[in-house]
mmCIF file of C-alpha atoms in Angstrom:
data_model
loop_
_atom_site.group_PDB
_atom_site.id
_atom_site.type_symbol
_atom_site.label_atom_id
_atom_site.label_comp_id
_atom_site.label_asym_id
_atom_site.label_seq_id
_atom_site.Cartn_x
_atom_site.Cartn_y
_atom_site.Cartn_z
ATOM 1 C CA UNK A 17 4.849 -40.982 -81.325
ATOM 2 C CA UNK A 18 8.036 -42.098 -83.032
ATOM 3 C CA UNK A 19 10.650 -39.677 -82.855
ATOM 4 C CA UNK A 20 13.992 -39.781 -84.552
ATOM 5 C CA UNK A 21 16.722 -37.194 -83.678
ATOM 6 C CA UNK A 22 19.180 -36.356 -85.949
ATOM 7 C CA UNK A 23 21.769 -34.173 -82.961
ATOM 8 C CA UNK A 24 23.125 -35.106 -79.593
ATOM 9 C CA UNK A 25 21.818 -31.919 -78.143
ATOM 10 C CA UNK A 26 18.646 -32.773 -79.147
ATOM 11 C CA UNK A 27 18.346 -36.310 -77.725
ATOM 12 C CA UNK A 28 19.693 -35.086 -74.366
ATOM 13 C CA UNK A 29 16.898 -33.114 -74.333
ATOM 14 C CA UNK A 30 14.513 -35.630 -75.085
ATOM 15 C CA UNK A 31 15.961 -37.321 -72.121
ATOM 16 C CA UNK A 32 15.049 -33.690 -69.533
ATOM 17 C CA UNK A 33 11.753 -34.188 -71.045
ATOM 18 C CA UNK A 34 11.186 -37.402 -69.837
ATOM 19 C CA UNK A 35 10.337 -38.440 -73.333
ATOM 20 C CA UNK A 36 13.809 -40.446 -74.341
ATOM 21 C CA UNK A 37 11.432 -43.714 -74.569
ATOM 22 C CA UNK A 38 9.644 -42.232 -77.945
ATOM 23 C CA UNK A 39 12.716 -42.357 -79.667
ATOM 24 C CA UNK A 40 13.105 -45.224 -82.326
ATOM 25 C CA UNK A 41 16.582 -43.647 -84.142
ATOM 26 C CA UNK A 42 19.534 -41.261 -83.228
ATOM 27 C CA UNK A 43 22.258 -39.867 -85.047
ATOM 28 C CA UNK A 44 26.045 -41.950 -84.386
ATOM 29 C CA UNK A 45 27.505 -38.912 -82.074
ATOM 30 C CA UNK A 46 24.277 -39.208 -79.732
ATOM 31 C CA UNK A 47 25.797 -40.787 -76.549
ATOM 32 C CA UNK A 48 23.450 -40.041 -73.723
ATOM 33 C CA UNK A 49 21.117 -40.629 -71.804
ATOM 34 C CA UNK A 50 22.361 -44.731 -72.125
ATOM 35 C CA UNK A 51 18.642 -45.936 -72.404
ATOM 36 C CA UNK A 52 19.743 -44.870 -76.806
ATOM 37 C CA UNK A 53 22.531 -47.371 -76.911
ATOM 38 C CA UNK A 54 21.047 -49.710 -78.679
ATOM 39 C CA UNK A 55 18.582 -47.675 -81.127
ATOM 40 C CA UNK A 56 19.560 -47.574 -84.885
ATOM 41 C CA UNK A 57 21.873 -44.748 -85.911
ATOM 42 C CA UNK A 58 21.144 -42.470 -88.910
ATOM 43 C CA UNK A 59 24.513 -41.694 -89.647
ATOM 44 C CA UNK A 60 27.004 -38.258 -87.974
ATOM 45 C CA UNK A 61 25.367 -35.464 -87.455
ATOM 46 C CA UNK A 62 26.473 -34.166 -91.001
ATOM 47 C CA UNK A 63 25.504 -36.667 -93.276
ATOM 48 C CA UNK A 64 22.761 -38.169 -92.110
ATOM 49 C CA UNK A 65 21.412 -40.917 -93.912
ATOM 50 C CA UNK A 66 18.116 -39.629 -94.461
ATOM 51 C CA UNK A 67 17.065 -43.225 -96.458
ATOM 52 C CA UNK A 68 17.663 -45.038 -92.551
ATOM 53 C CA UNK A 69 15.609 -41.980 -90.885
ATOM 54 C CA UNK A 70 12.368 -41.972 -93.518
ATOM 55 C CA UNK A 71 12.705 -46.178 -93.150
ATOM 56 C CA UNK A 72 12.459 -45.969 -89.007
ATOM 57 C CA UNK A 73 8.740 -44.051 -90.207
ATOM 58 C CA UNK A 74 8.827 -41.084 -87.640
ATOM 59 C CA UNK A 75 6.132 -39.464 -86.555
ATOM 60 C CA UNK A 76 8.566 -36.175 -86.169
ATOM 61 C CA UNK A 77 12.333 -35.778 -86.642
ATOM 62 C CA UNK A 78 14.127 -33.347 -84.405
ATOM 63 C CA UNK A 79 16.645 -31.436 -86.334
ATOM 64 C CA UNK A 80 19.244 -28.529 -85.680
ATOM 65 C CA UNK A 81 21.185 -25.934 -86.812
ATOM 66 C CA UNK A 82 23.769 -26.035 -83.947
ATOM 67 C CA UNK A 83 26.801 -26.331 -86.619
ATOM 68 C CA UNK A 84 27.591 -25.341 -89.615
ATOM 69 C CA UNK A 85 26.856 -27.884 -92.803
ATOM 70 C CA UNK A 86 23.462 -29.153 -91.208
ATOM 71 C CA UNK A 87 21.440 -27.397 -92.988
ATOM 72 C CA UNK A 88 21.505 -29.658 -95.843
ATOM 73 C CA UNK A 89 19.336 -31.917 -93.338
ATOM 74 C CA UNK A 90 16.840 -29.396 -92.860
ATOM 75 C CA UNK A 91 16.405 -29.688 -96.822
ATOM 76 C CA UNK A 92 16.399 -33.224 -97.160
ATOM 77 C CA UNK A 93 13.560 -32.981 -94.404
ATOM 78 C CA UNK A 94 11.479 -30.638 -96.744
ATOM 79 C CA UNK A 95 12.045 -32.497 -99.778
ATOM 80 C CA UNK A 96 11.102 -35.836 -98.512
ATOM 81 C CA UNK A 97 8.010 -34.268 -96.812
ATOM 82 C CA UNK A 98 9.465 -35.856 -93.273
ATOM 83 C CA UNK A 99 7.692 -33.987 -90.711
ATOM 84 C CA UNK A 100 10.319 -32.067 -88.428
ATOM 85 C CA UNK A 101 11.335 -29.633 -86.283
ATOM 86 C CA UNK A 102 14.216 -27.312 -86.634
ATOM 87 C CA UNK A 103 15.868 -26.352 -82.947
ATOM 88 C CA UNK A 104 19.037 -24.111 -83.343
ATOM 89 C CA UNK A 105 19.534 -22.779 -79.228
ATOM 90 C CA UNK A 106 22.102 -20.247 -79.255
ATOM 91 C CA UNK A 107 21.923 -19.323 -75.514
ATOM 92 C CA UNK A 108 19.951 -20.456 -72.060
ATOM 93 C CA UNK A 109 16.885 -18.881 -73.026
ATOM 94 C CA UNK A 110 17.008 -20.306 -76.181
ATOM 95 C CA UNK A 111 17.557 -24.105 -74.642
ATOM 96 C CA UNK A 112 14.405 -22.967 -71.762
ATOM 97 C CA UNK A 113 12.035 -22.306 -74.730
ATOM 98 C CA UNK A 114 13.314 -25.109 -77.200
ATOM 99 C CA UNK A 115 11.947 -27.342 -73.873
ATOM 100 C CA UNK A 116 8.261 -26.132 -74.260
ATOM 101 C CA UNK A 117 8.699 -26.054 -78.299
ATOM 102 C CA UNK A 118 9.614 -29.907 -78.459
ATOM 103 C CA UNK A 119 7.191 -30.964 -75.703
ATOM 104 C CA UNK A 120 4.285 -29.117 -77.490
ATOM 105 C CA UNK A 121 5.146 -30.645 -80.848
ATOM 106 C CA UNK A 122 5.362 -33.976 -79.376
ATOM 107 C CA UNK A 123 1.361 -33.107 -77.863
ATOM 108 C CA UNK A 124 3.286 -32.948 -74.357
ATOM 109 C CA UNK A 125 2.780 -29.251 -73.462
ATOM 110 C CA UNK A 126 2.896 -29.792 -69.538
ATOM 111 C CA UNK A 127 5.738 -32.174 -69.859
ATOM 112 C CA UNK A 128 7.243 -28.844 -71.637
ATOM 113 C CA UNK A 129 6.216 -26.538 -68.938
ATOM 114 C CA UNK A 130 7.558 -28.201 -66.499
ATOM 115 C CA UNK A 131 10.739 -29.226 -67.570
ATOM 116 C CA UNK A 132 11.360 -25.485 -68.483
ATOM 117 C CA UNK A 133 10.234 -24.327 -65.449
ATOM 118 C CA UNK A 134 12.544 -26.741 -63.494
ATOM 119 C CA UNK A 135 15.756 -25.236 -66.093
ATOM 120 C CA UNK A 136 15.218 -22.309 -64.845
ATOM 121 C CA UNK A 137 15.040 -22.429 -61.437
ATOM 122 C CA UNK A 138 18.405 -24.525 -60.992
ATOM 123 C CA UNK A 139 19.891 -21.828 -63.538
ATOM 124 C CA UNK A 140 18.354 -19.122 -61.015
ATOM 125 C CA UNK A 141 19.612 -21.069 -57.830
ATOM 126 C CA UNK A 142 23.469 -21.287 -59.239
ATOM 127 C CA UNK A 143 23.303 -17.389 -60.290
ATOM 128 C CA UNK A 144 22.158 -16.719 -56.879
ATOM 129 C CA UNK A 145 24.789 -18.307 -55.262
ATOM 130 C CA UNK A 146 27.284 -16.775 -58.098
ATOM 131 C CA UNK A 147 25.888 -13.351 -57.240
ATOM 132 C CA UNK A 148 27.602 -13.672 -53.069
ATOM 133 C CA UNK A 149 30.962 -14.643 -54.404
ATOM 134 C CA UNK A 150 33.235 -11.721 -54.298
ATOM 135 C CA UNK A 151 35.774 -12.611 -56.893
ATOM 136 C CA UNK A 152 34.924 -12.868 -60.445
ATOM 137 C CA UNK A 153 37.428 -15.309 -62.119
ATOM 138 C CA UNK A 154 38.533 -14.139 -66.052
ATOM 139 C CA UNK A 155 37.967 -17.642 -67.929
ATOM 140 C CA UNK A 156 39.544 -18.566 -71.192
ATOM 141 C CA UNK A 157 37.578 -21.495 -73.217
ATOM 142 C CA UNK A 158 39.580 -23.185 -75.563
ATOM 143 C CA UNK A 159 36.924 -25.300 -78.317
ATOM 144 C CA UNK A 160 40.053 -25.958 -80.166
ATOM 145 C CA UNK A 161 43.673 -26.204 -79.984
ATOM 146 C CA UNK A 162 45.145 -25.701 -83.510
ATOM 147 C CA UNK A 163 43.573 -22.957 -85.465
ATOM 148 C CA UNK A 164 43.010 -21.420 -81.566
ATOM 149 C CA UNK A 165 38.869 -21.273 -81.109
ATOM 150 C CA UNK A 166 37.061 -19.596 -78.343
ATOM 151 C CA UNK A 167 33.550 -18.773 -77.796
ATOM 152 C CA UNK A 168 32.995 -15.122 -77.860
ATOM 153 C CA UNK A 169 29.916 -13.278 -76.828
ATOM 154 C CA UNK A 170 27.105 -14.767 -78.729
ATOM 155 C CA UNK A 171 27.727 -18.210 -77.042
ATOM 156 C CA UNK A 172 26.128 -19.942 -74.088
ATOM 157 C CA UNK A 173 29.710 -20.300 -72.464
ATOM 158 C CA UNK A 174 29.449 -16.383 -71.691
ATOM 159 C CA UNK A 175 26.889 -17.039 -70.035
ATOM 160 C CA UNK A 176 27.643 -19.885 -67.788
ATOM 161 C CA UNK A 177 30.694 -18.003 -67.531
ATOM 162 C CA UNK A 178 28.772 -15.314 -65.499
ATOM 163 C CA UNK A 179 25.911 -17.606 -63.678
ATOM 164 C CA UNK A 180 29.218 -18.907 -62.244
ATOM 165 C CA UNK A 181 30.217 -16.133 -61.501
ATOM 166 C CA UNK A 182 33.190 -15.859 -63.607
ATOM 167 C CA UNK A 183 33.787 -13.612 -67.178
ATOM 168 C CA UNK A 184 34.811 -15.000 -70.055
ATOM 169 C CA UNK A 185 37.651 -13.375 -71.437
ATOM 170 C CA UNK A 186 36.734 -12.818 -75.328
ATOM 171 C CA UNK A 187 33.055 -11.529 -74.425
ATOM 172 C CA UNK A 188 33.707 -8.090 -75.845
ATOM 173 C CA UNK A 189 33.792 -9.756 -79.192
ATOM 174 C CA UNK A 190 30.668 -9.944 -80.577
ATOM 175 C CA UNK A 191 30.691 -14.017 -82.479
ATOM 176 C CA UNK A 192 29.453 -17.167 -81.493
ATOM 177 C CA UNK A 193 32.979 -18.719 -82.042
ATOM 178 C CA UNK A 194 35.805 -16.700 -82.287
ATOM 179 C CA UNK A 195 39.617 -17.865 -84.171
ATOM 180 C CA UNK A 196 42.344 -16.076 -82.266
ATOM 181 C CA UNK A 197 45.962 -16.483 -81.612
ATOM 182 C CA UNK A 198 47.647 -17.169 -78.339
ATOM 183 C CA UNK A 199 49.477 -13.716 -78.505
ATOM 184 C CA UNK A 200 45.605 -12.320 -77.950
ATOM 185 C CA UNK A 201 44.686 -15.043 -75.297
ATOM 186 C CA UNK A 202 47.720 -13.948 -72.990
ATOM 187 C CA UNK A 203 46.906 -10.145 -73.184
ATOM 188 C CA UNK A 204 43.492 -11.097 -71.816
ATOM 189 C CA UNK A 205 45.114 -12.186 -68.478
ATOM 190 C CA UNK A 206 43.260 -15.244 -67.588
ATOM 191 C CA UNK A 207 42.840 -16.608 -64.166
ATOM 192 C CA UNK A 208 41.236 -20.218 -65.343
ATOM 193 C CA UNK A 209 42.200 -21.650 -68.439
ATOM 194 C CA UNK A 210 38.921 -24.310 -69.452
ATOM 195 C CA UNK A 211 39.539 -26.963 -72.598
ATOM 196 C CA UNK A 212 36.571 -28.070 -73.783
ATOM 197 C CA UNK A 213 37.458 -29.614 -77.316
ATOM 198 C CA UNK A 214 34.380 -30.169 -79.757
ATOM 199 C CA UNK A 215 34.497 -33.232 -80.090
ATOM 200 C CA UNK A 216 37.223 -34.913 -78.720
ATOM 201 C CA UNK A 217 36.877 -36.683 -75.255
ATOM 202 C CA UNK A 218 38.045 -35.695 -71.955
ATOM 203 C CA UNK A 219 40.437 -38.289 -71.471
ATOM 204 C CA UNK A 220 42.129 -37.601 -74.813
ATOM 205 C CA UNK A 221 42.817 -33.667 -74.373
ATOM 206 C CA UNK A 222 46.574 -32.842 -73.087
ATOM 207 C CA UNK A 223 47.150 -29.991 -70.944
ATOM 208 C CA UNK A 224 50.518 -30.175 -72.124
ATOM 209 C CA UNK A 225 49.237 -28.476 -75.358
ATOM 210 C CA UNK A 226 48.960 -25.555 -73.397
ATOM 211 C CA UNK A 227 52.052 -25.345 -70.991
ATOM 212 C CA UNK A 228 54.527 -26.057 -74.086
ATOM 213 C CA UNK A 229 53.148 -22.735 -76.012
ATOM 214 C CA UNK A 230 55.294 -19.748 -76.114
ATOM 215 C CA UNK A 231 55.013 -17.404 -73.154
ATOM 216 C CA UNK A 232 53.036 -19.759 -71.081
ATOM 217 C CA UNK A 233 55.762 -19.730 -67.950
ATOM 218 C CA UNK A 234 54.575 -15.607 -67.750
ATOM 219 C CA UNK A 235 51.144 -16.411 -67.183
ATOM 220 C CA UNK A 236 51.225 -16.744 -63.774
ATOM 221 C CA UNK A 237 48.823 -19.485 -63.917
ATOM 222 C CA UNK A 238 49.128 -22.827 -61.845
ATOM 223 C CA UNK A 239 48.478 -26.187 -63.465
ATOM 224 C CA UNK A 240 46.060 -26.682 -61.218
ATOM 225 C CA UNK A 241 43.989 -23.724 -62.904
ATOM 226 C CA UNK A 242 44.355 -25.401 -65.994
ATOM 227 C CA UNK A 243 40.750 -27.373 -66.416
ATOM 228 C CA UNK A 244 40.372 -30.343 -68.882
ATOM 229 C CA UNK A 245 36.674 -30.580 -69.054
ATOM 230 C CA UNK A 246 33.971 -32.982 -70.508
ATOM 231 C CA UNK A 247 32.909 -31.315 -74.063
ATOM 232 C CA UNK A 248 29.521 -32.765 -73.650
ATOM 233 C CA UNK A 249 28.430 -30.820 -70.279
ATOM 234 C CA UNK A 250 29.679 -27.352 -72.644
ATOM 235 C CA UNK A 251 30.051 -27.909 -76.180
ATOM 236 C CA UNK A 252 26.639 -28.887 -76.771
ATOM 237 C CA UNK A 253 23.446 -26.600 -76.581
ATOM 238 C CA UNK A 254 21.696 -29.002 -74.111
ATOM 239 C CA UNK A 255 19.927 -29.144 -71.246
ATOM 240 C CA UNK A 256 23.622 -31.082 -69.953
ATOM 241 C CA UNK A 257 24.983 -27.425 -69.729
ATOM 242 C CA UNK A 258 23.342 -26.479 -66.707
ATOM 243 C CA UNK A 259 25.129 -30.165 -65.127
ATOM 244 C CA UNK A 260 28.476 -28.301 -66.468
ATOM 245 C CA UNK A 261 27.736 -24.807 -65.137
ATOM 246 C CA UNK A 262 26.980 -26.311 -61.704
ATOM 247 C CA UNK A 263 30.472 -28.350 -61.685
ATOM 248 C CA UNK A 264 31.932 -25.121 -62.734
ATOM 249 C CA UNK A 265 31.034 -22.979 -59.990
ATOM 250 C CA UNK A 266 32.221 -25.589 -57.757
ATOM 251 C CA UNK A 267 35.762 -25.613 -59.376
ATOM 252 C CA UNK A 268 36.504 -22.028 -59.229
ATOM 253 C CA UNK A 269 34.414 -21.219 -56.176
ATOM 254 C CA UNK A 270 35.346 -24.141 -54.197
#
């Protein structure tokens, strides 16, 4: 089959299926697995150049919902009569079944099984080992600096949050993504504070940001609590995540 995918997420979980090699087009913010580096882009994630994707012929496009603004993809899709799939993962459970989902469409059902299967048992393994750590961490996640975002409780970060064994501080609120101010994020009392910036990579985000805002000195936090952390192993709903959660654990847990 030729399969185009139109969201990193997506292609990185072509990639735990085994099935990266069907791909013939990806969208310019797909960046892993490398074996996509040289297939034909379709344009960013929101505006996709749906002209490229209908000339590359697929077989099925994988689409998604994960932000805001692509569902003018998902329209383009019907209106052109592209065959697709729409995956929009909002937690683990949602990433497990989106595994079987895309294997069966792609008439790969064991491949599906399987890779599930194999997400949730290392998911299982880290919670196990989460569950004989006796401290439980309180973990602000910053998405963005400048409006302040955070993921709140409708978000796969509360969850690796507490496979690792950790909270996240804003999981009483009940959003995906959350815009708060840093007056709220000190009255949380965090322990960790984790930067994860959509979109912008690792080596580019400052901690400084952080350590120059008002109040910061009262925190009682050490630099070396402050993580600056690879947005693709936690901003995307990916397979990748359970990579992140594992590195996680490690960092707070030792």
């Amino acid at each position: 089959m030729r399969v185009v995918s139109i969201c990193p997420s997506n292609t990185e979980l072509m990639e735990y299926l085994g099935l990266a090699g069907l791909l013939v087009g990806v969208d310019d913010y797909s960046d892993w697995p490398i074996s996509i580096t040289d297939l034909p882009r379709v344009g960013p994630d929101l505006s996709i150049d749906m002209d490229k994707v209908e000339s590359l012929k697929p077989d099925l496009v994988l689409a998604s919902l994960s932000v805001p603004g692509m569902e003018k993809n998902v329209m383009a899709l019907q209106e052109r009569g592209i065959p697709h799939i729409v995956l929009n993962p909002q937690s683990l459970s949602d990433i497990e079944l989106d595994l079987t989902l895309t294997a069966a469409a792609l008439k790969e059902p064991d491949r599906g099984k399987e890779a599930a299967a194999k997400f949730h048992s290392r998911l299982e393994d880290i919670k196990k080992r989460a569950e004989e750590c006796k401290n439980r961490p309180r973990l602000y996640w910053e998405w963005w600096p400048k409006p302040i975002f955070t993921p709140g409780k409708i978000n796969w970060l509360t969850e690796i949050s507490a496979a690792a064994g950790a909270v996240n501080i804003f999981e009483d609120v009940e959003l995906a993504s959350v815009m708060t101010s840093w007056e709220d994020v000190k009255s949380r009392n965090p322990d960790y504070i984790c930067l994860a910036w959509v979109g912008v990579r690792k080596e580019k985000v400052q901690a400084s940001v952080v350590t120059k805002r008002q109040g910061f000195d009262q925190m009682n936090i050490s630099k070396d609590h402050i993580f600056i952390l690879e947005e693709e192993l936690y901003c995307r709903p990916s397979p990748r995540l359970l990579d992140g959660l594992e590195k996680l654990f490690v960092m707070i847990h030792g």
